[in-house]
Short mmCIF file of C-alpha atoms in Angstrom, two decimals:
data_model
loop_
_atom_site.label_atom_id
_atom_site.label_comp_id
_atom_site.label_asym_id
_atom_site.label_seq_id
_atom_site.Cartn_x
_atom_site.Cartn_y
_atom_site.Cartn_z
CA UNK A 14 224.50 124.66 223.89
CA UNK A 15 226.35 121.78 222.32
CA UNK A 16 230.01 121.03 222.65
CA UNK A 17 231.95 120.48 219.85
CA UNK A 18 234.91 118.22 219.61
CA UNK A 19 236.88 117.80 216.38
CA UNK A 20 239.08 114.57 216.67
CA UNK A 21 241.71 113.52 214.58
CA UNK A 22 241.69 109.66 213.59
CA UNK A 23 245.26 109.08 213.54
CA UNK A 24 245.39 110.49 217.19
CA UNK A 25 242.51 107.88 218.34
CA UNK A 26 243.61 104.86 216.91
CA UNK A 27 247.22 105.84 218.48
CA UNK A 28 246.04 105.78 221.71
CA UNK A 29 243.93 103.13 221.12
CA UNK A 30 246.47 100.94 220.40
CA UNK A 31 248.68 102.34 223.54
CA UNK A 32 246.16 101.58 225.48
CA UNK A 33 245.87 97.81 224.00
CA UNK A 34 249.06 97.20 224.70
CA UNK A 35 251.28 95.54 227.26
CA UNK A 36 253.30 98.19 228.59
CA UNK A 37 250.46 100.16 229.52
CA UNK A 38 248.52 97.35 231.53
CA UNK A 39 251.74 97.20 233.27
CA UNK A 40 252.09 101.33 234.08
CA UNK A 41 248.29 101.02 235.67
CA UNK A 42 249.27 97.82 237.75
CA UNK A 43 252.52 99.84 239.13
CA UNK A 44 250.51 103.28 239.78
CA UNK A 45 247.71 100.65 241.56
CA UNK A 46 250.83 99.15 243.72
CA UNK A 47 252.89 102.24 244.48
CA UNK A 48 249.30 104.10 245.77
CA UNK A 49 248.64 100.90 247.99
CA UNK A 50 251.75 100.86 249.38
CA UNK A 51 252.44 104.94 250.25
CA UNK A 52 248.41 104.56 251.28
CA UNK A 53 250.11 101.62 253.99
CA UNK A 54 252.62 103.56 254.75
CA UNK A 55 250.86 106.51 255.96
CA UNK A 56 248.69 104.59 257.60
CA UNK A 57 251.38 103.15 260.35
CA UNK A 58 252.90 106.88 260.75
CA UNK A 59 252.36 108.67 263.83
CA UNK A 60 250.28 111.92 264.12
CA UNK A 61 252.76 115.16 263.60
CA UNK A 62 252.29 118.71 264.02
CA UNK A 63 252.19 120.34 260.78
CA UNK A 64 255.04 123.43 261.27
CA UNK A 65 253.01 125.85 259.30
CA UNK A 66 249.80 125.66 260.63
CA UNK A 67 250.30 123.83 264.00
CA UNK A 68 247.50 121.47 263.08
CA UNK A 69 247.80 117.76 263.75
CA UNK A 70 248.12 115.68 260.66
CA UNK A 71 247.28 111.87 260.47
CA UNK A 72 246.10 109.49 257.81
CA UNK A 73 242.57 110.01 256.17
CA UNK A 74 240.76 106.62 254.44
CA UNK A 75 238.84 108.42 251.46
CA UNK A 76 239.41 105.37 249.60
CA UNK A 77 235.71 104.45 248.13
CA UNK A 78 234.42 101.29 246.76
CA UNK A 79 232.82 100.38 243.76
CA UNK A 80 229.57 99.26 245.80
CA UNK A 81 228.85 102.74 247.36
CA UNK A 82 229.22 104.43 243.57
CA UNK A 83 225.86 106.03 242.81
CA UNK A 84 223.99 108.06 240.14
CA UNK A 85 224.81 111.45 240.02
CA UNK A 86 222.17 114.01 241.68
CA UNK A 87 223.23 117.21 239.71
CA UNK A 88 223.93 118.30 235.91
CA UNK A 89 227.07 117.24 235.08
CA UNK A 90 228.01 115.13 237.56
CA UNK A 91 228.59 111.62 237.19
CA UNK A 92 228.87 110.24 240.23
CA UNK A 93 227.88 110.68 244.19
CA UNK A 94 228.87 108.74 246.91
CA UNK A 95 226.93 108.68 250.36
CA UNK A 96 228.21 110.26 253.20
CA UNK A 97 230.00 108.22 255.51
CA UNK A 98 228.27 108.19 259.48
CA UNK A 99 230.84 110.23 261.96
CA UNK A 100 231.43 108.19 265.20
CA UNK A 101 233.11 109.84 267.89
CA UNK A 102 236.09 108.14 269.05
CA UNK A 103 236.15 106.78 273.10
CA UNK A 104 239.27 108.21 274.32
CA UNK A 105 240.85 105.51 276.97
CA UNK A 106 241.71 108.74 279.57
CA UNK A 107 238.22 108.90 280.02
CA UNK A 108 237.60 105.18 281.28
CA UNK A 109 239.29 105.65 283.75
CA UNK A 110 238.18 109.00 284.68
CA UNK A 111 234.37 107.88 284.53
CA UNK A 112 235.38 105.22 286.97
CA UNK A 113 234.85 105.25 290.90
CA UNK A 114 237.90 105.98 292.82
CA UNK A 115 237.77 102.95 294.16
CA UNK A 116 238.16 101.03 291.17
CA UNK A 117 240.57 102.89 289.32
CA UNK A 118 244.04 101.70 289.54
CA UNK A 119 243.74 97.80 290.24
#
């Protein structure tokens, strides 16, 4: 089963040239600034409870680099990228919970 694409020529080289052009290089390089900067941004916001659903939200990095692209495994797909390891965080309460009487509030 083939797919079938008719293109019209006049269409192409239009966006070819758009694309070639000046006003488009600077579009991407805004987009690329205005993603890094609401990406910052959400990073230095506090956790809140989402109304709806009562569930904590905070900032996820699912930002990937060009060094962890790989082949893709399945038909169709282009690329994979490897699962990042899960750490558990150390929670600071439990220091001091962990810790002999003795030594815990010096």
């Amino acid at each position: 089963m083939v797919l079938e694409i008719e293109l019209n020529p006049e269409s192409v080289t239009t966006l070819e040239r758009f694309l070639n052009t000046s006003t488009y290089k600077e579009l991407a390089e805004s987009t690329m600034s205005f993603n890094r900067k609401l990406n910052e941004e959400r990073k230095m916001r506090i956790p809140y409870i989402d109304g709806q659903t009562g569930v904590a939200q905070k900032h996820y990095d699912n930002q990937r680099s060009a060094r962890e692209r790989m082949p893709g495994r399945q038909d169709g797909q282009v690329y994979t990228y490897p699962q990042r390891a899960w750490r558990k965080k150390r929670y600071q309460y439990l220091q001091y919970f962990m810790l002999p009487k003795n030594l815990r509030y010096e």
